[in-house]
């Protein structure tokens, strides 16, 4: 049974986490989230690689690369691309890697335009409104599902 491999992707403006609108997104930085995510994944017997970009094409290229890297699952906070990127949807469905969509805030309690996701109907799970704890929930879910998949 091989090690589980998870790719953690963060989209535009998440590099400002901790300083951008802390009443909505909290005070934890992206570096904090990535470090705690790596520690949790490792403790669950999984590897985790993190990637953040403000550029749609770079995010798509990273998703494409995952296909040949043996990535078992993707956790993605697509940020604003959630509501506008058909290209991101096509990339995620095109690589045939299960993914979990994560949002720090509850997008359904925010502006109307944030209620529509181009990804949710293709995601294995959607987590929103749990703050940065949502990343932890996604990692645990992926590790559990991957472990069950490998047992079969």
PDB file of C-alpha atoms in Angstrom:
ATOM      1  CA  UNK A   1       0.000   0.000   0.000  1.00  0.00           C
ATOM      2  CA  UNK A   2       1.641   3.248  -1.180  1.00  0.00           C
ATOM      3  CA  UNK A   3       1.668   6.579   0.597  1.00  0.00           C
ATOM      4  CA  UNK A   4      -1.274   8.872   0.003  1.00  0.00           C
ATOM      5  CA  UNK A   5      -0.400  12.055  -1.850  1.00  0.00           C
ATOM      6  CA  UNK A   6      -2.441  15.259  -1.477  1.00  0.00           C
ATOM      7  CA  UNK A   7      -2.028  18.508  -3.393  1.00  0.00           C
ATOM      8  CA  UNK A   8      -3.217  21.633  -1.535  1.00  0.00           C
ATOM      9  CA  UNK A   9      -4.034  24.494  -3.917  1.00  0.00           C
ATOM     10  CA  UNK A  10      -4.893  28.075  -3.003  1.00  0.00           C
ATOM     11  CA  UNK A  11      -6.062  30.664  -5.488  1.00  0.00           C
ATOM     12  CA  UNK A  12      -5.922  34.441  -5.782  1.00  0.00           C
ATOM     13  CA  UNK A  13      -5.409  36.706  -2.789  1.00  0.00           C
ATOM     14  CA  UNK A  14      -4.940  33.851  -0.339  1.00  0.00           C
ATOM     15  CA  UNK A  15      -1.307  34.935  -0.062  1.00  0.00           C
ATOM     16  CA  UNK A  16      -2.793  37.856   1.941  1.00  0.00           C
ATOM     17  CA  UNK A  17      -4.401  35.511   4.463  1.00  0.00           C
ATOM     18  CA  UNK A  18      -3.945  36.840   7.985  1.00  0.00           C
ATOM     19  CA  UNK A  19      -3.943  40.484   6.930  1.00  0.00           C
ATOM     20  CA  UNK A  20      -6.783  40.683   4.378  1.00  0.00           C
ATOM     21  CA  UNK A  21     -10.187  41.200   5.977  1.00  0.00           C
ATOM     22  CA  UNK A  22      -9.351  39.351   9.203  1.00  0.00           C
ATOM     23  CA  UNK A  23     -12.948  39.596  10.416  1.00  0.00           C
ATOM     24  CA  UNK A  24     -13.909  37.338   7.507  1.00  0.00           C
ATOM     25  CA  UNK A  25     -10.774  35.240   7.000  1.00  0.00           C
ATOM     26  CA  UNK A  26      -9.121  35.287  10.431  1.00  0.00           C
ATOM     27  CA  UNK A  27      -5.567  36.060  11.494  1.00  0.00           C
ATOM     28  CA  UNK A  28      -3.858  32.823  10.478  1.00  0.00           C
ATOM     29  CA  UNK A  29      -1.451  33.275   7.555  1.00  0.00           C
ATOM     30  CA  UNK A  30      -1.214  31.034   4.515  1.00  0.00           C
ATOM     31  CA  UNK A  31       2.196  29.877   5.786  1.00  0.00           C
ATOM     32  CA  UNK A  32       0.508  28.868   9.060  1.00  0.00           C
ATOM     33  CA  UNK A  33      -2.183  26.955   7.165  1.00  0.00           C
ATOM     34  CA  UNK A  34       0.373  25.207   4.963  1.00  0.00           C
ATOM     35  CA  UNK A  35       2.570  24.226   7.924  1.00  0.00           C
ATOM     36  CA  UNK A  36      -0.308  22.859  10.004  1.00  0.00           C
ATOM     37  CA  UNK A  37      -1.718  21.078   6.937  1.00  0.00           C
ATOM     38  CA  UNK A  38       1.615  19.392   6.249  1.00  0.00           C
ATOM     39  CA  UNK A  39       1.948  18.330   9.890  1.00  0.00           C
ATOM     40  CA  UNK A  40      -1.564  16.869   9.918  1.00  0.00           C
ATOM     41  CA  UNK A  41      -1.149  15.050   6.600  1.00  0.00           C
ATOM     42  CA  UNK A  42       2.163  13.585   7.764  1.00  0.00           C
ATOM     43  CA  UNK A  43       0.577  12.406  11.019  1.00  0.00           C
ATOM     44  CA  UNK A  44      -2.102  10.643   8.937  1.00  0.00           C
ATOM     45  CA  UNK A  45       0.484   8.906   6.755  1.00  0.00           C
ATOM     46  CA  UNK A  46      -0.002  11.154   3.733  1.00  0.00           C
ATOM     47  CA  UNK A  47       2.303  13.483   1.850  1.00  0.00           C
ATOM     48  CA  UNK A  48       1.153  17.009   1.099  1.00  0.00           C
ATOM     49  CA  UNK A  49       2.439  19.597  -1.338  1.00  0.00           C
ATOM     50  CA  UNK A  50       1.131  23.179  -1.242  1.00  0.00           C
ATOM     51  CA  UNK A  51       0.855  25.687  -4.078  1.00  0.00           C
ATOM     52  CA  UNK A  52      -0.643  29.189  -4.197  1.00  0.00           C
ATOM     53  CA  UNK A  53      -0.934  31.551  -7.133  1.00  0.00           C
ATOM     54  CA  UNK A  54      -2.857  34.627  -8.148  1.00  0.00           C
ATOM     55  CA  UNK A  55      -2.796  33.502 -11.792  1.00  0.00           C
ATOM     56  CA  UNK A  56      -5.447  31.234 -13.276  1.00  0.00           C
ATOM     57  CA  UNK A  57      -3.133  29.703 -15.897  1.00  0.00           C
ATOM     58  CA  UNK A  58      -0.503  28.767 -13.311  1.00  0.00           C
ATOM     59  CA  UNK A  59      -3.171  27.076 -11.189  1.00  0.00           C
ATOM     60  CA  UNK A  60      -4.358  25.128 -14.224  1.00  0.00           C
ATOM     61  CA  UNK A  61      -0.777  24.148 -15.120  1.00  0.00           C
ATOM     62  CA  UNK A  62      -0.263  22.899 -11.535  1.00  0.00           C
ATOM     63  CA  UNK A  63      -3.425  20.802 -11.739  1.00  0.00           C
ATOM     64  CA  UNK A  64      -2.281  19.314 -15.053  1.00  0.00           C
ATOM     65  CA  UNK A  65       1.130  18.476 -13.559  1.00  0.00           C
ATOM     66  CA  UNK A  66      -0.571  16.612 -10.692  1.00  0.00           C
ATOM     67  CA  UNK A  67      -1.811  14.027 -13.166  1.00  0.00           C
ATOM     68  CA  UNK A  68       1.699  12.729 -13.813  1.00  0.00           C
ATOM     69  CA  UNK A  69       2.970  13.135 -10.245  1.00  0.00           C
ATOM     70  CA  UNK A  70       0.880  10.417  -8.626  1.00  0.00           C
ATOM     71  CA  UNK A  71      -1.351  12.843  -6.719  1.00  0.00           C
ATOM     72  CA  UNK A  72      -4.248  10.933  -5.154  1.00  0.00           C
ATOM     73  CA  UNK A  73      -6.415  13.910  -4.135  1.00  0.00           C
ATOM     74  CA  UNK A  74      -6.565  17.673  -4.517  1.00  0.00           C
ATOM     75  CA  UNK A  75      -7.787  20.127  -1.912  1.00  0.00           C
ATOM     76  CA  UNK A  76      -8.504  23.475  -3.514  1.00  0.00           C
ATOM     77  CA  UNK A  77      -9.546  26.856  -2.235  1.00  0.00           C
ATOM     78  CA  UNK A  78     -10.155  28.444  -5.621  1.00  0.00           C
ATOM     79  CA  UNK A  79     -11.061  31.812  -4.062  1.00  0.00           C
ATOM     80  CA  UNK A  80     -12.588  34.179  -6.647  1.00  0.00           C
ATOM     81  CA  UNK A  81     -11.987  31.648  -9.445  1.00  0.00           C
ATOM     82  CA  UNK A  82     -14.818  29.638  -7.841  1.00  0.00           C
ATOM     83  CA  UNK A  83     -17.381  31.967  -9.308  1.00  0.00           C
ATOM     84  CA  UNK A  84     -15.898  32.607 -12.739  1.00  0.00           C
ATOM     85  CA  UNK A  85     -13.523  29.938 -14.017  1.00  0.00           C
ATOM     86  CA  UNK A  86     -14.851  27.338 -16.387  1.00  0.00           C
ATOM     87  CA  UNK A  87     -11.206  26.700 -17.321  1.00  0.00           C
ATOM     88  CA  UNK A  88     -10.433  25.662 -13.729  1.00  0.00           C
ATOM     89  CA  UNK A  89     -13.470  23.369 -13.729  1.00  0.00           C
ATOM     90  CA  UNK A  90     -12.303  21.782 -16.972  1.00  0.00           C
ATOM     91  CA  UNK A  91      -8.772  21.293 -15.589  1.00  0.00           C
ATOM     92  CA  UNK A  92     -10.018  19.595 -12.431  1.00  0.00           C
ATOM     93  CA  UNK A  93     -12.388  17.287 -14.281  1.00  0.00           C
ATOM     94  CA  UNK A  94      -9.810  16.654 -17.010  1.00  0.00           C
ATOM     95  CA  UNK A  95      -7.149  15.184 -14.725  1.00  0.00           C
ATOM     96  CA  UNK A  96      -9.598  12.776 -13.094  1.00  0.00           C
ATOM     97  CA  UNK A  97      -8.216  13.308  -9.573  1.00  0.00           C
ATOM     98  CA  UNK A  98     -10.820  13.551  -6.805  1.00  0.00           C
ATOM     99  CA  UNK A  99     -10.934  17.004  -5.237  1.00  0.00           C
ATOM    100  CA  UNK A 100     -12.396  18.815  -2.255  1.00  0.00           C
ATOM    101  CA  UNK A 101     -13.452  22.451  -2.579  1.00  0.00           C
ATOM    102  CA  UNK A 102     -12.674  24.541   0.522  1.00  0.00           C
ATOM    103  CA  UNK A 103     -13.743  28.074   1.441  1.00  0.00           C
ATOM    104  CA  UNK A 104     -12.747  29.771   4.673  1.00  0.00           C
ATOM    105  CA  UNK A 105     -15.902  31.889   4.851  1.00  0.00           C
ATOM    106  CA  UNK A 106     -19.478  30.747   4.413  1.00  0.00           C
ATOM    107  CA  UNK A 107     -19.921  31.901   0.824  1.00  0.00           C
ATOM    108  CA  UNK A 108     -23.702  31.450   1.140  1.00  0.00           C
ATOM    109  CA  UNK A 109     -23.885  34.184   3.794  1.00  0.00           C
ATOM    110  CA  UNK A 110     -22.014  36.647   1.591  1.00  0.00           C
ATOM    111  CA  UNK A 111     -22.715  38.548  -1.613  1.00  0.00           C
ATOM    112  CA  UNK A 112     -25.056  36.887  -4.104  1.00  0.00           C
ATOM    113  CA  UNK A 113     -22.328  36.442  -6.740  1.00  0.00           C
ATOM    114  CA  UNK A 114     -20.390  34.229  -4.306  1.00  0.00           C
ATOM    115  CA  UNK A 115     -23.252  31.718  -4.086  1.00  0.00           C
ATOM    116  CA  UNK A 116     -22.469  30.145  -7.495  1.00  0.00           C
ATOM    117  CA  UNK A 117     -19.564  27.739  -7.815  1.00  0.00           C
ATOM    118  CA  UNK A 118     -18.389  26.285 -11.102  1.00  0.00           C
ATOM    119  CA  UNK A 119     -16.702  23.477  -9.155  1.00  0.00           C
ATOM    120  CA  UNK A 120     -19.073  22.236  -6.455  1.00  0.00           C
ATOM    121  CA  UNK A 121     -21.031  19.800  -8.603  1.00  0.00           C
ATOM    122  CA  UNK A 122     -17.785  18.059  -9.598  1.00  0.00           C
ATOM    123  CA  UNK A 123     -16.160  18.073  -6.132  1.00  0.00           C
ATOM    124  CA  UNK A 124     -16.180  15.001  -3.893  1.00  0.00           C
ATOM    125  CA  UNK A 125     -16.957  17.335  -0.990  1.00  0.00           C
ATOM    126  CA  UNK A 126     -17.413  21.057  -0.338  1.00  0.00           C
ATOM    127  CA  UNK A 127     -16.393  22.689   2.930  1.00  0.00           C
ATOM    128  CA  UNK A 128     -17.227  26.301   3.704  1.00  0.00           C
ATOM    129  CA  UNK A 129     -17.638  28.561   6.699  1.00  0.00           C
ATOM    130  CA  UNK A 130     -15.353  26.648   9.058  1.00  0.00           C
ATOM    131  CA  UNK A 131     -12.491  29.125   8.904  1.00  0.00           C
ATOM    132  CA  UNK A 132      -9.068  27.633   8.336  1.00  0.00           C
ATOM    133  CA  UNK A 133     -10.266  24.520  10.202  1.00  0.00           C
ATOM    134  CA  UNK A 134     -11.876  23.618   6.874  1.00  0.00           C
ATOM    135  CA  UNK A 135      -8.435  22.690   5.544  1.00  0.00           C
ATOM    136  CA  UNK A 136      -7.988  20.267   8.448  1.00  0.00           C
ATOM    137  CA  UNK A 137     -11.391  18.707   7.771  1.00  0.00           C
ATOM    138  CA  UNK A 138     -10.517  18.320   4.081  1.00  0.00           C
ATOM    139  CA  UNK A 139      -7.171  16.658   4.832  1.00  0.00           C
ATOM    140  CA  UNK A 140      -8.733  14.231   7.291  1.00  0.00           C
ATOM    141  CA  UNK A 141     -11.501  13.437   4.808  1.00  0.00           C
ATOM    142  CA  UNK A 142      -9.016  12.835   1.980  1.00  0.00           C
ATOM    143  CA  UNK A 143      -6.743  10.689   4.129  1.00  0.00           C
ATOM    144  CA  UNK A 144      -9.688   8.589   5.348  1.00  0.00           C
ATOM    145  CA  UNK A 145     -11.161   8.136   1.878  1.00  0.00           C
ATOM    146  CA  UNK A 146      -7.796   7.350   0.326  1.00  0.00           C
ATOM    147  CA  UNK A 147      -7.066   4.822   3.072  1.00  0.00           C
ATOM    148  CA  UNK A 148     -10.429   3.127   2.452  1.00  0.00           C
ATOM    149  CA  UNK A 149      -9.766   3.134  -1.318  1.00  0.00           C
ATOM    150  CA  UNK A 150      -6.352   1.513  -0.839  1.00  0.00           C
ATOM    151  CA  UNK A 151      -7.841  -1.153   1.426  1.00  0.00           C
ATOM    152  CA  UNK A 152     -10.029  -2.392  -1.461  1.00  0.00           C
TER     153      UNK A 152
END
